[in-house]
PDB file of C-alpha atoms in Angstrom:
ATOM      1  CA  MET A   7       0.005 -25.132 -14.800  1.00  0.00           C
ATOM      2  CA  GLU A   8       0.494 -24.938 -11.735  1.00  0.00           C
ATOM      3  CA  GLU A   9      -1.950 -24.293  -8.244  1.00  0.00           C
ATOM      4  CA  TRP A  10      -2.644 -21.124  -5.985  1.00  0.00           C
ATOM      5  CA  ILE A  11      -1.284 -22.634  -3.150  1.00  0.00           C
ATOM      6  CA  LYS A  12      -4.373 -20.353  -0.103  1.00  0.00           C
ATOM      7  CA  LEU A  13      -1.308 -19.409   2.185  1.00  0.00           C
ATOM      8  CA  ASP A  14      -2.850 -19.824   5.385  1.00  0.00           C
ATOM      9  CA  SER A  15       0.308 -21.021   7.959  1.00  0.00           C
ATOM     10  CA  VAL A  16       3.743 -19.963   9.414  1.00  0.00           C
ATOM     11  CA  ASP A  17       4.456 -23.397   8.869  1.00  0.00           C
ATOM     12  CA  GLN A  18       2.639 -24.096   5.143  1.00  0.00           C
ATOM     13  CA  TYR A  19       5.411 -22.055   3.702  1.00  0.00           C
ATOM     14  CA  ASN A  20       8.341 -23.198   6.032  1.00  0.00           C
ATOM     15  CA  LYS A  21       7.802 -26.845   4.406  1.00  0.00           C
ATOM     16  CA  ILE A  22       7.459 -25.392   1.438  1.00  0.00           C
ATOM     17  CA  PHE A  23      10.858 -24.647   0.962  1.00  0.00           C
ATOM     18  CA  GLY A  24      12.251 -26.969   3.509  1.00  0.00           C
ATOM     19  CA  LEU A  25      12.521 -25.022   6.471  1.00  0.00           C
ATOM     20  CA  GLU A  26      12.391 -24.822  10.222  1.00  0.00           C
ATOM     21  CA  THR A  27       9.109 -23.944  12.217  1.00  0.00           C
ATOM     22  CA  LEU A  28      10.140 -22.206  15.555  1.00  0.00           C
ATOM     23  CA  HIS A  29       6.873 -20.993  15.893  1.00  0.00           C
ATOM     24  CA  PRO A  30       3.587 -21.874  14.516  1.00  0.00           C
ATOM     25  CA  MET A  31       2.725 -18.098  14.679  1.00  0.00           C
ATOM     26  CA  VAL A  32       5.864 -16.312  13.576  1.00  0.00           C
ATOM     27  CA  ALA A  33       8.191 -17.183  11.830  1.00  0.00           C
ATOM     28  CA  VAL A  34      12.292 -15.678  10.499  1.00  0.00           C
ATOM     29  CA  ILE A  35      12.926 -16.844   7.372  1.00  0.00           C
ATOM     30  CA  ASP A  36      16.215 -17.248   5.423  1.00  0.00           C
ATOM     31  CA  LEU A  37      15.706 -18.592   2.693  1.00  0.00           C
ATOM     32  CA  SER A  38      19.557 -19.394   2.087  1.00  0.00           C
ATOM     33  CA  GLN A  39      19.208 -21.948   4.070  1.00  0.00           C
ATOM     34  CA  ALA A  40      16.202 -23.377   2.538  1.00  0.00           C
ATOM     35  CA  THR A  41      16.567 -26.912   1.096  1.00  0.00           C
ATOM     36  CA  GLN A  42      14.294 -26.905  -1.293  1.00  0.00           C
ATOM     37  CA  TRP A  43      12.666 -24.488  -3.711  1.00  0.00           C
ATOM     38  CA  PRO A  44       9.878 -24.754  -6.922  1.00  0.00           C
ATOM     39  CA  GLU A  45      10.864 -23.227 -10.039  1.00  0.00           C
ATOM     40  CA  HIS A  46       7.559 -21.878 -10.094  1.00  0.00           C
ATOM     41  CA  LEU A  47       4.967 -20.633  -7.152  1.00  0.00           C
ATOM     42  CA  ARG A  48       1.748 -19.046  -7.030  1.00  0.00           C
ATOM     43  CA  ILE A  49       0.513 -17.463  -3.318  1.00  0.00           C
ATOM     44  CA  ASN A  50      -2.516 -16.394  -2.572  1.00  0.00           C
ATOM     45  CA  TYR A  51      -1.886 -14.951   0.371  1.00  0.00           C
ATOM     46  CA  GLY A  52      -3.511 -16.076   4.732  1.00  0.00           C
ATOM     47  CA  ILE A  53      -0.997 -14.234   5.805  1.00  0.00           C
ATOM     48  CA  TYR A  54       1.466 -11.067   6.888  1.00  0.00           C
ATOM     49  CA  ALA A  55       4.969 -11.231   4.792  1.00  0.00           C
ATOM     50  CA  LEU A  56       7.905  -9.034   4.471  1.00  0.00           C
ATOM     51  CA  PHE A  57      10.939  -9.912   2.550  1.00  0.00           C
ATOM     52  CA  LEU A  58      14.903  -8.613   2.126  1.00  0.00           C
ATOM     53  CA  LYS A  59      15.360  -9.164  -1.569  1.00  0.00           C
ATOM     54  CA  GLU A  60      18.983 -10.343  -1.439  1.00  0.00           C
ATOM     55  CA  THR A  61      20.327 -10.690  -5.549  1.00  0.00           C
ATOM     56  CA  LYS A  62      17.074 -11.496  -7.526  1.00  0.00           C
ATOM     57  CA  CYS A  63      16.762 -14.864  -7.931  1.00  0.00           C
ATOM     58  CA  GLY A  64      13.409 -14.524 -10.255  1.00  0.00           C
ATOM     59  CA  ASP A  65      10.303 -13.160 -10.917  1.00  0.00           C
ATOM     60  CA  ILE A  66       7.647 -11.672  -8.928  1.00  0.00           C
ATOM     61  CA  THR A  67       4.361 -10.749 -10.772  1.00  0.00           C
ATOM     62  CA  TYR A  68       1.406  -9.219  -8.629  1.00  0.00           C
ATOM     63  CA  GLY A  69      -1.619  -8.996 -10.430  1.00  0.00           C
ATOM     64  CA  ARG A  70      -0.981  -8.485 -13.947  1.00  0.00           C
ATOM     65  CA  GLN A  71       2.094  -6.320 -13.212  1.00  0.00           C
ATOM     66  CA  PRO A  72       6.041  -6.830 -12.571  1.00  0.00           C
ATOM     67  CA  TYR A  73       7.080  -6.025  -9.137  1.00  0.00           C
ATOM     68  CA  ASP A  74       9.752  -3.111  -9.287  1.00  0.00           C
ATOM     69  CA  TYR A  75      11.653  -5.173  -7.331  1.00  0.00           C
ATOM     70  CA  GLY A  76      16.638  -6.411  -7.444  1.00  0.00           C
ATOM     71  CA  GLU A  77      18.775  -6.471  -4.653  1.00  0.00           C
ATOM     72  CA  GLY A  78      18.288  -5.147  -1.805  1.00  0.00           C
ATOM     73  CA  THR A  79      14.690  -4.511  -1.441  1.00  0.00           C
ATOM     74  CA  ILE A  80      12.114  -4.864   0.161  1.00  0.00           C
ATOM     75  CA  VAL A  81       8.296  -6.778  -0.747  1.00  0.00           C
ATOM     76  CA  CYS A  82       5.521  -6.923   1.783  1.00  0.00           C
ATOM     77  CA  PHE A  83       2.173  -9.320   1.292  1.00  0.00           C
ATOM     78  CA  ALA A  84      -0.714  -8.799   3.249  1.00  0.00           C
ATOM     79  CA  PRO A  85      -3.966 -11.789   3.550  1.00  0.00           C
ATOM     80  CA  GLY A  86      -5.882 -11.610   0.902  1.00  0.00           C
ATOM     81  CA  GLN A  87      -3.043 -10.700  -1.701  1.00  0.00           C
ATOM     82  CA  ALA A  88      -1.914 -12.510  -4.231  1.00  0.00           C
ATOM     83  CA  THR A  89       1.817 -13.324  -6.130  1.00  0.00           C
ATOM     84  CA  ALA A  90       3.175 -15.371  -8.281  1.00  0.00           C
ATOM     85  CA  VAL A  91       6.760 -16.142  -8.203  1.00  0.00           C
ATOM     86  CA  ASP A  92       8.878 -17.681 -10.842  1.00  0.00           C
ATOM     87  CA  MET A  93      12.497 -18.792  -9.662  1.00  0.00           C
ATOM     88  CA  LEU A  94      15.939 -18.493 -12.601  1.00  0.00           C
ATOM     89  CA  LYS A  95      17.146 -21.556 -13.011  1.00  0.00           C
ATOM     90  CA  ASP A  96      19.490 -23.037 -11.567  1.00  0.00           C
ATOM     91  CA  THR A  97      19.758 -19.613  -8.700  1.00  0.00           C
ATOM     92  CA  ARG A  98      19.512 -20.267  -5.218  1.00  0.00           C
ATOM     93  CA  PRO A  99      17.100 -17.882  -3.646  1.00  0.00           C
ATOM     94  CA  LYS A 100      18.427 -15.653  -0.872  1.00  0.00           C
ATOM     95  CA  ALA A 101      16.701 -12.993   0.874  1.00  0.00           C
ATOM     96  CA  HIS A 102      15.506 -13.172   4.868  1.00  0.00           C
ATOM     97  CA  GLY A 103      12.046 -12.513   5.619  1.00  0.00           C
ATOM     98  CA  LEU A 104       9.552 -12.324   8.379  1.00  0.00           C
ATOM     99  CA  LEU A 105       5.916 -14.050   8.301  1.00  0.00           C
ATOM    100  CA  PHE A 106       3.169 -13.846  10.664  1.00  0.00           C
ATOM    101  CA  HIS A 107      -0.632 -14.878  11.222  1.00  0.00           C
ATOM    102  CA  PRO A 108      -3.380 -12.011  11.595  1.00  0.00           C
ATOM    103  CA  ASP A 109      -3.850 -13.675  14.844  1.00  0.00           C
ATOM    104  CA  PHE A 110      -0.925 -13.688  16.697  1.00  0.00           C
ATOM    105  CA  ILE A 111      -1.522  -9.349  17.030  1.00  0.00           C
ATOM    106  CA  ARG A 112      -5.279  -9.488  17.248  1.00  0.00           C
ATOM    107  CA  GLY A 113      -6.063  -7.599  20.836  1.00  0.00           C
ATOM    108  CA  THR A 114      -2.845  -5.740  20.579  1.00  0.00           C
ATOM    109  CA  MET A 115      -1.477  -2.758  19.289  1.00  0.00           C
ATOM    110  CA  LEU A 116       0.328  -3.430  16.980  1.00  0.00           C
ATOM    111  CA  GLY A 117      -3.051  -5.376  15.400  1.00  0.00           C
ATOM    112  CA  GLN A 118      -5.025  -1.864  16.358  1.00  0.00           C
ATOM    113  CA  GLU A 119      -1.713  -0.235  14.089  1.00  0.00           C
ATOM    114  CA  ILE A 120      -1.087  -2.810  11.414  1.00  0.00           C
ATOM    115  CA  LYS A 121      -3.505  -0.395   8.923  1.00  0.00           C
ATOM    116  CA  LYS A 122      -1.511   2.379   8.913  1.00  0.00           C
ATOM    117  CA  TYR A 123       1.310   0.198   7.573  1.00  0.00           C
ATOM    118  CA  SER A 124      -0.037   0.555   3.956  1.00  0.00           C
ATOM    119  CA  PHE A 125       2.556   0.031   2.278  1.00  0.00           C
ATOM    120  CA  PHE A 126       1.464  -3.954   2.857  1.00  0.00           C
ATOM    121  CA  SER A 127      -0.338  -3.071   0.136  1.00  0.00           C
ATOM    122  CA  TYR A 128       1.199  -1.494  -2.895  1.00  0.00           C
ATOM    123  CA  GLU A 129       1.440  -3.033  -5.985  1.00  0.00           C
ATOM    124  CA  THR A 130       4.168  -2.724  -8.837  1.00  0.00           C
ATOM    125  CA  ARG A 131       7.351  -0.431  -9.577  1.00  0.00           C
ATOM    126  CA  GLU A 132       6.174   0.313  -5.349  1.00  0.00           C
ATOM    127  CA  ALA A 133       9.032  -2.374  -3.628  1.00  0.00           C
ATOM    128  CA  LEU A 134      11.247  -0.437  -0.994  1.00  0.00           C
ATOM    129  CA  HIS A 135      15.367   0.614  -2.306  1.00  0.00           C
ATOM    130  CA  LEU A 136      17.164   0.475   0.787  1.00  0.00           C
ATOM    131  CA  SER A 137      21.166   2.122   1.434  1.00  0.00           C
ATOM    132  CA  GLU A 138      23.094  -0.125   3.168  1.00  0.00           C
ATOM    133  CA  SER A 139      22.878   0.993   6.687  1.00  0.00           C
ATOM    134  CA  GLU A 140      18.604   0.730   6.248  1.00  0.00           C
ATOM    135  CA  ARG A 141      19.433  -2.906   5.408  1.00  0.00           C
ATOM    136  CA  ASP A 142      21.216  -3.372   8.270  1.00  0.00           C
ATOM    137  CA  THR A 143      19.045  -1.470  10.760  1.00  0.00           C
ATOM    138  CA  ILE A 144      16.397  -4.207   9.000  1.00  0.00           C
ATOM    139  CA  MET A 145      18.292  -7.268   9.918  1.00  0.00           C
ATOM    140  CA  ASP A 146      19.065  -5.683  12.820  1.00  0.00           C
ATOM    141  CA  CYS A 147      15.585  -5.596  13.607  1.00  0.00           C
ATOM    142  CA  LEU A 148      14.547  -9.486  12.513  1.00  0.00           C
ATOM    143  CA  GLN A 149      17.312 -10.537  14.488  1.00  0.00           C
ATOM    144  CA  LYS A 150      15.667  -9.353  17.384  1.00  0.00           C
ATOM    145  CA  ILE A 151      12.570 -11.325  17.061  1.00  0.00           C
ATOM    146  CA  ASP A 152      14.768 -14.828  15.504  1.00  0.00           C
ATOM    147  CA  ALA A 153      15.927 -14.383  18.907  1.00  0.00           C
ATOM    148  CA  GLU A 154      12.627 -13.822  20.946  1.00  0.00           C
ATOM    149  CA  LEU A 155      11.149 -17.041  18.620  1.00  0.00           C
ATOM    150  CA  ARG A 156      14.300 -19.085  19.831  1.00  0.00           C
ATOM    151  CA  HIS A 157      13.697 -18.020  23.462  1.00  0.00           C
ATOM    152  CA  ASN A 158      11.475 -20.325  25.443  1.00  0.00           C
ATOM    153  CA  ILE A 159       7.958 -18.811  25.695  1.00  0.00           C
ATOM    154  CA  ASP A 160       7.224 -17.698  28.974  1.00  0.00           C
ATOM    155  CA  LYS A 161       4.658 -13.950  29.594  1.00  0.00           C
ATOM    156  CA  HIS A 162       6.798 -11.735  27.884  1.00  0.00           C
ATOM    157  CA  SER A 163       6.836 -13.049  24.956  1.00  0.00           C
ATOM    158  CA  ARG A 164       4.436 -12.372  22.522  1.00  0.00           C
ATOM    159  CA  ARG A 165       4.301  -8.614  23.971  1.00  0.00           C
ATOM    160  CA  LEU A 166       7.905  -8.280  23.030  1.00  0.00           C
ATOM    161  CA  ILE A 167       7.625  -9.851  19.450  1.00  0.00           C
ATOM    162  CA  THR A 168       5.424  -7.788  18.411  1.00  0.00           C
ATOM    163  CA  ALA A 169       7.000  -4.750  19.662  1.00  0.00           C
ATOM    164  CA  ASN A 170       9.771  -5.546  17.899  1.00  0.00           C
ATOM    165  CA  ILE A 171       7.922  -6.784  13.824  1.00  0.00           C
ATOM    166  CA  GLY A 172       6.027  -2.538  14.818  1.00  0.00           C
ATOM    167  CA  LEU A 173      10.064  -1.277  15.407  1.00  0.00           C
ATOM    168  CA  LEU A 174      10.369  -3.392  12.190  1.00  0.00           C
ATOM    169  CA  LEU A 175       7.225  -1.632  10.312  1.00  0.00           C
ATOM    170  CA  ASP A 176       8.200   1.250  11.443  1.00  0.00           C
ATOM    171  CA  TYR A 177      11.341   1.590  10.033  1.00  0.00           C
ATOM    172  CA  CYS A 178       9.946   0.457   6.817  1.00  0.00           C
ATOM    173  CA  MET A 179       7.578   3.411   7.003  1.00  0.00           C
ATOM    174  CA  ARG A 180      10.258   6.269   7.701  1.00  0.00           C
ATOM    175  CA  PHE A 181      12.296   4.415   5.087  1.00  0.00           C
ATOM    176  CA  TYR A 182       8.615   4.703   2.962  1.00  0.00           C
ATOM    177  CA  GLU A 183       9.152   7.957   3.309  1.00  0.00           C
ATOM    178  CA  ARG A 184      12.500   8.957   2.171  1.00  0.00           C
ATOM    179  CA  GLN A 185      12.523   6.782  -1.093  1.00  0.00           C
ATOM    180  CA  PHE A 186       9.530   9.603  -1.645  1.00  0.00           C
ATOM    181  CA  THR A 187      11.579  12.490  -1.414  1.00  0.00           C
ATOM    182  CA  THR A 188      15.030  10.485  -3.520  1.00  0.00           C
ATOM    183  CA  ARG A 189      11.742   9.983  -6.349  1.00  0.00           C
ATOM    184  CA  GLU A 190      10.580  13.650  -6.511  1.00  0.00           C
ATOM    185  CA  LEU A 191      11.131  14.301 -10.140  1.00  0.00           C
ATOM    186  CA  PRO A 192       9.492  10.801 -11.002  1.00  0.00           C
ATOM    187  CA  ASN A 193       6.728  11.770  -8.390  1.00  0.00           C
ATOM    188  CA  LYS A 194       5.888  15.216  -9.005  1.00  0.00           C
ATOM    189  CA  ASP A 195       4.943  13.722 -12.902  1.00  0.00           C
ATOM    190  CA  ILE A 196       2.955  11.770 -11.382  1.00  0.00           C
ATOM    191  CA  ILE A 197       1.017  15.054  -9.513  1.00  0.00           C
ATOM    192  CA  VAL A 198       1.071  16.677 -13.231  1.00  0.00           C
ATOM    193  CA  ARG A 199      -0.814  14.087 -14.353  1.00  0.00           C
ATOM    194  CA  PHE A 200      -2.848  13.191 -12.359  1.00  0.00           C
ATOM    195  CA  GLU A 201      -4.298  17.346 -11.354  1.00  0.00           C
ATOM    196  CA  ARG A 202      -5.036  16.999 -15.924  1.00  0.00           C
ATOM    197  CA  LEU A 203      -6.699  13.430 -15.184  1.00  0.00           C
ATOM    198  CA  LEU A 204      -8.830  15.969 -12.529  1.00  0.00           C
ATOM    199  CA  ASP A 205      -9.164  18.444 -15.226  1.00  0.00           C
ATOM    200  CA  GLU A 206     -10.363  15.407 -17.728  1.00  0.00           C
ATOM    201  CA  TYR A 207     -13.189  13.657 -15.843  1.00  0.00           C
ATOM    202  CA  PHE A 208     -14.661  16.340 -14.763  1.00  0.00           C
ATOM    203  CA  ASP A 209     -14.732  17.935 -18.679  1.00  0.00           C
ATOM    204  CA  SER A 210     -16.139  14.054 -19.362  1.00  0.00           C
ATOM    205  CA  LYS A 211     -19.267  12.862 -18.585  1.00  0.00           C
ATOM    206  CA  ALA A 212     -18.083  10.894 -16.707  1.00  0.00           C
ATOM    207  CA  PRO A 213     -19.656  12.246 -12.835  1.00  0.00           C
ATOM    208  CA  GLN A 214     -22.805  11.430 -14.422  1.00  0.00           C
ATOM    209  CA  GLU A 215     -22.456   8.182 -14.984  1.00  0.00           C
ATOM    210  CA  ILE A 216     -19.541   7.262 -12.459  1.00  0.00           C
ATOM    211  CA  GLY A 217     -20.882   9.188  -9.882  1.00  0.00           C
ATOM    212  CA  LEU A 218     -17.878  11.157  -7.418  1.00  0.00           C
ATOM    213  CA  PRO A 219     -14.115  10.230  -8.336  1.00  0.00           C
ATOM    214  CA  THR A 220     -12.526   7.493  -5.819  1.00  0.00           C
ATOM    215  CA  VAL A 221      -9.225   7.583  -4.985  1.00  0.00           C
ATOM    216  CA  LYS A 222      -8.692   3.780  -6.626  1.00  0.00           C
ATOM    217  CA  TYR A 223     -10.340   5.396 -10.362  1.00  0.00           C
ATOM    218  CA  PHE A 224      -6.767   8.153 -10.631  1.00  0.00           C
ATOM    219  CA  ALA A 225      -4.484   5.559  -8.898  1.00  0.00           C
ATOM    220  CA  GLU A 226      -5.142   3.161 -11.568  1.00  0.00           C
ATOM    221  CA  LYS A 227      -4.775   5.779 -14.819  1.00  0.00           C
ATOM    222  CA  VAL A 228      -1.138   5.816 -12.794  1.00  0.00           C
ATOM    223  CA  CYS A 229      -0.542   2.494 -12.587  1.00  0.00           C
ATOM    224  CA  LEU A 230      -0.136   2.188  -8.618  1.00  0.00           C
ATOM    225  CA  SER A 231      -1.372   0.960  -6.117  1.00  0.00           C
ATOM    226  CA  PRO A 232      -4.345   3.242  -4.321  1.00  0.00           C
ATOM    227  CA  ASN A 233      -2.123   3.195  -0.974  1.00  0.00           C
ATOM    228  CA  TYR A 234       0.862   3.902  -2.850  1.00  0.00           C
ATOM    229  CA  PHE A 235      -0.268   6.760  -4.790  1.00  0.00           C
ATOM    230  CA  GLY A 236      -2.458   8.353  -1.454  1.00  0.00           C
ATOM    231  CA  ASP A 237       0.668   8.142   0.733  1.00  0.00           C
ATOM    232  CA  MET A 238       2.804   9.793  -2.579  1.00  0.00           C
ATOM    233  CA  ILE A 239       0.980  12.222  -2.981  1.00  0.00           C
ATOM    234  CA  ARG A 240       0.263  13.372   0.722  1.00  0.00           C
ATOM    235  CA  LYS A 241       4.258  12.738   1.470  1.00  0.00           C
ATOM    236  CA  GLN A 242       4.993  15.624  -2.184  1.00  0.00           C
ATOM    237  CA  THR A 243       2.173  17.864  -1.185  1.00  0.00           C
ATOM    238  CA  GLY A 244       0.751  17.823   2.055  1.00  0.00           C
ATOM    239  CA  VAL A 245      -2.736  17.480   1.050  1.00  0.00           C
ATOM    240  CA  THR A 246      -4.798  14.168   0.457  1.00  0.00           C
ATOM    241  CA  VAL A 247      -5.968  12.659  -3.158  1.00  0.00           C
ATOM    242  CA  SER A 248      -9.411  12.774  -1.501  1.00  0.00           C
ATOM    243  CA  GLU A 249      -9.297  16.822  -0.434  1.00  0.00           C
ATOM    244  CA  HIS A 250      -7.248  17.270  -3.833  1.00  0.00           C
ATOM    245  CA  ILE A 251     -10.645  15.524  -5.256  1.00  0.00           C
ATOM    246  CA  GLN A 252     -12.645  18.141  -2.702  1.00  0.00           C
ATOM    247  CA  LYS A 253     -10.917  21.628  -4.014  1.00  0.00           C
ATOM    248  CA  LYS A 254     -11.644  20.613  -7.483  1.00  0.00           C
ATOM    249  CA  LEU A 255     -15.167  19.821  -6.684  1.00  0.00           C
ATOM    250  CA  ILE A 256     -15.710  22.997  -4.940  1.00  0.00           C
ATOM    251  CA  ALA A 257     -13.875  24.888  -7.461  1.00  0.00           C
ATOM    252  CA  ARG A 258     -15.901  23.849 -10.323  1.00  0.00           C
ATOM    253  CA  ALA A 259     -19.027  23.795  -8.363  1.00  0.00           C
ATOM    254  CA  LYS A 260     -18.733  27.799  -8.298  1.00  0.00           C
ATOM    255  CA  GLU A 261     -17.822  28.369 -11.796  1.00  0.00           C
ATOM    256  CA  LEU A 262     -21.016  26.859 -12.508  1.00  0.00           C
ATOM    257  CA  LEU A 263     -22.348  28.688  -9.598  1.00  0.00           C
ATOM    258  CA  LEU A 264     -22.131  32.044 -10.942  1.00  0.00           C
ATOM    259  CA  SER A 265     -21.488  31.341 -15.048  1.00  0.00           C
ATOM    260  CA  THR A 266     -24.896  28.996 -15.122  1.00  0.00           C
ATOM    261  CA  SER A 267     -28.320  29.306 -14.831  1.00  0.00           C
ATOM    262  CA  LYS A 268     -28.805  26.069 -13.911  1.00  0.00           C
ATOM    263  CA  SER A 269     -29.866  24.998 -10.138  1.00  0.00           C
ATOM    264  CA  MET A 270     -28.544  23.801  -7.121  1.00  0.00           C
ATOM    265  CA  SER A 271     -29.725  20.210  -7.670  1.00  0.00           C
ATOM    266  CA  GLU A 272     -28.095  20.292 -11.860  1.00  0.00           C
ATOM    267  CA  ILE A 273     -25.005  20.645 -10.682  1.00  0.00           C
ATOM    268  CA  ALA A 274     -24.106  18.360  -7.925  1.00  0.00           C
ATOM    269  CA  TYR A 275     -25.712  16.167 -10.586  1.00  0.00           C
ATOM    270  CA  SER A 276     -23.141  16.698 -13.000  1.00  0.00           C
ATOM    271  CA  LEU A 277     -20.128  17.031 -11.312  1.00  0.00           C
ATOM    272  CA  GLY A 278     -21.123  13.380  -9.596  1.00  0.00           C
ATOM    273  CA  PHE A 279     -23.313  13.696  -6.607  1.00  0.00           C
ATOM    274  CA  GLN A 280     -25.814  10.972  -5.560  1.00  0.00           C
ATOM    275  CA  TYR A 281     -27.920  14.039  -3.950  1.00  0.00           C
ATOM    276  CA  PRO A 282     -27.918  17.273  -3.613  1.00  0.00           C
ATOM    277  CA  GLN A 283     -28.124  17.833  -0.770  1.00  0.00           C
ATOM    278  CA  HIS A 284     -24.285  16.129  -0.950  1.00  0.00           C
ATOM    279  CA  MET A 285     -22.726  18.821  -2.243  1.00  0.00           C
ATOM    280  CA  SER A 286     -24.465  21.304   0.344  1.00  0.00           C
ATOM    281  CA  ARG A 287     -22.997  20.196   2.969  1.00  0.00           C
ATOM    282  CA  MET A 288     -19.639  20.229   1.422  1.00  0.00           C
ATOM    283  CA  PHE A 289     -19.756  22.887  -0.187  1.00  0.00           C
ATOM    284  CA  LYS A 290     -21.160  24.723   3.377  1.00  0.00           C
ATOM    285  CA  ARG A 291     -18.433  23.082   5.396  1.00  0.00           C
ATOM    286  CA  VAL A 292     -15.890  24.387   2.803  1.00  0.00           C
ATOM    287  CA  VAL A 293     -16.652  27.871   1.518  1.00  0.00           C
ATOM    288  CA  GLY A 294     -18.639  28.629   4.834  1.00  0.00           C
ATOM    289  CA  CYS A 295     -22.309  28.947   3.477  1.00  0.00           C
ATOM    290  CA  THR A 296     -24.849  27.274   1.407  1.00  0.00           C
ATOM    291  CA  PRO A 297     -24.105  26.679  -3.047  1.00  0.00           C
ATOM    292  CA  ASN A 298     -27.293  28.672  -3.050  1.00  0.00           C
ATOM    293  CA  GLU A 299     -25.970  32.323  -0.468  1.00  0.00           C
ATOM    294  CA  PHE A 300     -23.198  31.820  -2.339  1.00  0.00           C
ATOM    295  CA  ARG A 301     -24.756  32.348  -5.570  1.00  0.00           C
ATOM    296  CA  LEU A 302     -26.594  35.195  -4.303  1.00  0.00           C
ATOM    297  CA  ARG A 303     -23.643  36.986  -2.346  1.00  0.00           C
ATOM    298  CA  GLU A 304     -21.060  36.947  -5.762  1.00  0.00           C
TER     299      GLU A 304
END
């Protein structure tokens, strides 16, 4: 069984595929120019990576799930993520991509905003499928970054490279939002499942045993990453997953306050709150009065 490679540098990746390293911390890669490639590769990323796959040349596994990608798709990885790649036999890899080390963007505007590019943490069945014009846009961004890497380094180099990386990532965000729209029907099915799972959670003993439900809990139930699930729910409904959970909590609290004689503390614990005052603060912030005031008012 192949050992996992801890990928901590751009040059380390280039050596795997026999590619030239122009910059120690950033690279635009063209795998069609690779002089060597392993049939099996297990990578634990310590750098950011984005790949535009031009042909399906193998299978990518993230965790236990296969990545949904083929021709004309983008897959992204962030530091701390691990993937397994199994190349199709006698098939030459064909893809363009971008690699950059976290230290390169540290202290820059891009470094401050990198967390907003949540697609770096998307997992199974979540590749970005591009149209031909979208692919051309991505390639244009990669070419601009490559041109800067080939330019003599000066005081403008880092700012221009990070600006162009940010532009590329902004386009990816736009295209992902378009994909959420074009996949509206299957996404609606997930929203219906989410609402059902919310009811099932509060109808069970899960709140007392697990506590308040999390985005991660429901994302795993529908086999999506927390970031993809959260972005999809927000795009489709205009409300975050956390807000959906809060809405359900308040509705259940109101129901228990009016239909039972349980104390506020008993209701809070039954809904998964660790401390009753946490429910009281949330209730007052959303409803405008405390739970006890709501019970007496009604």
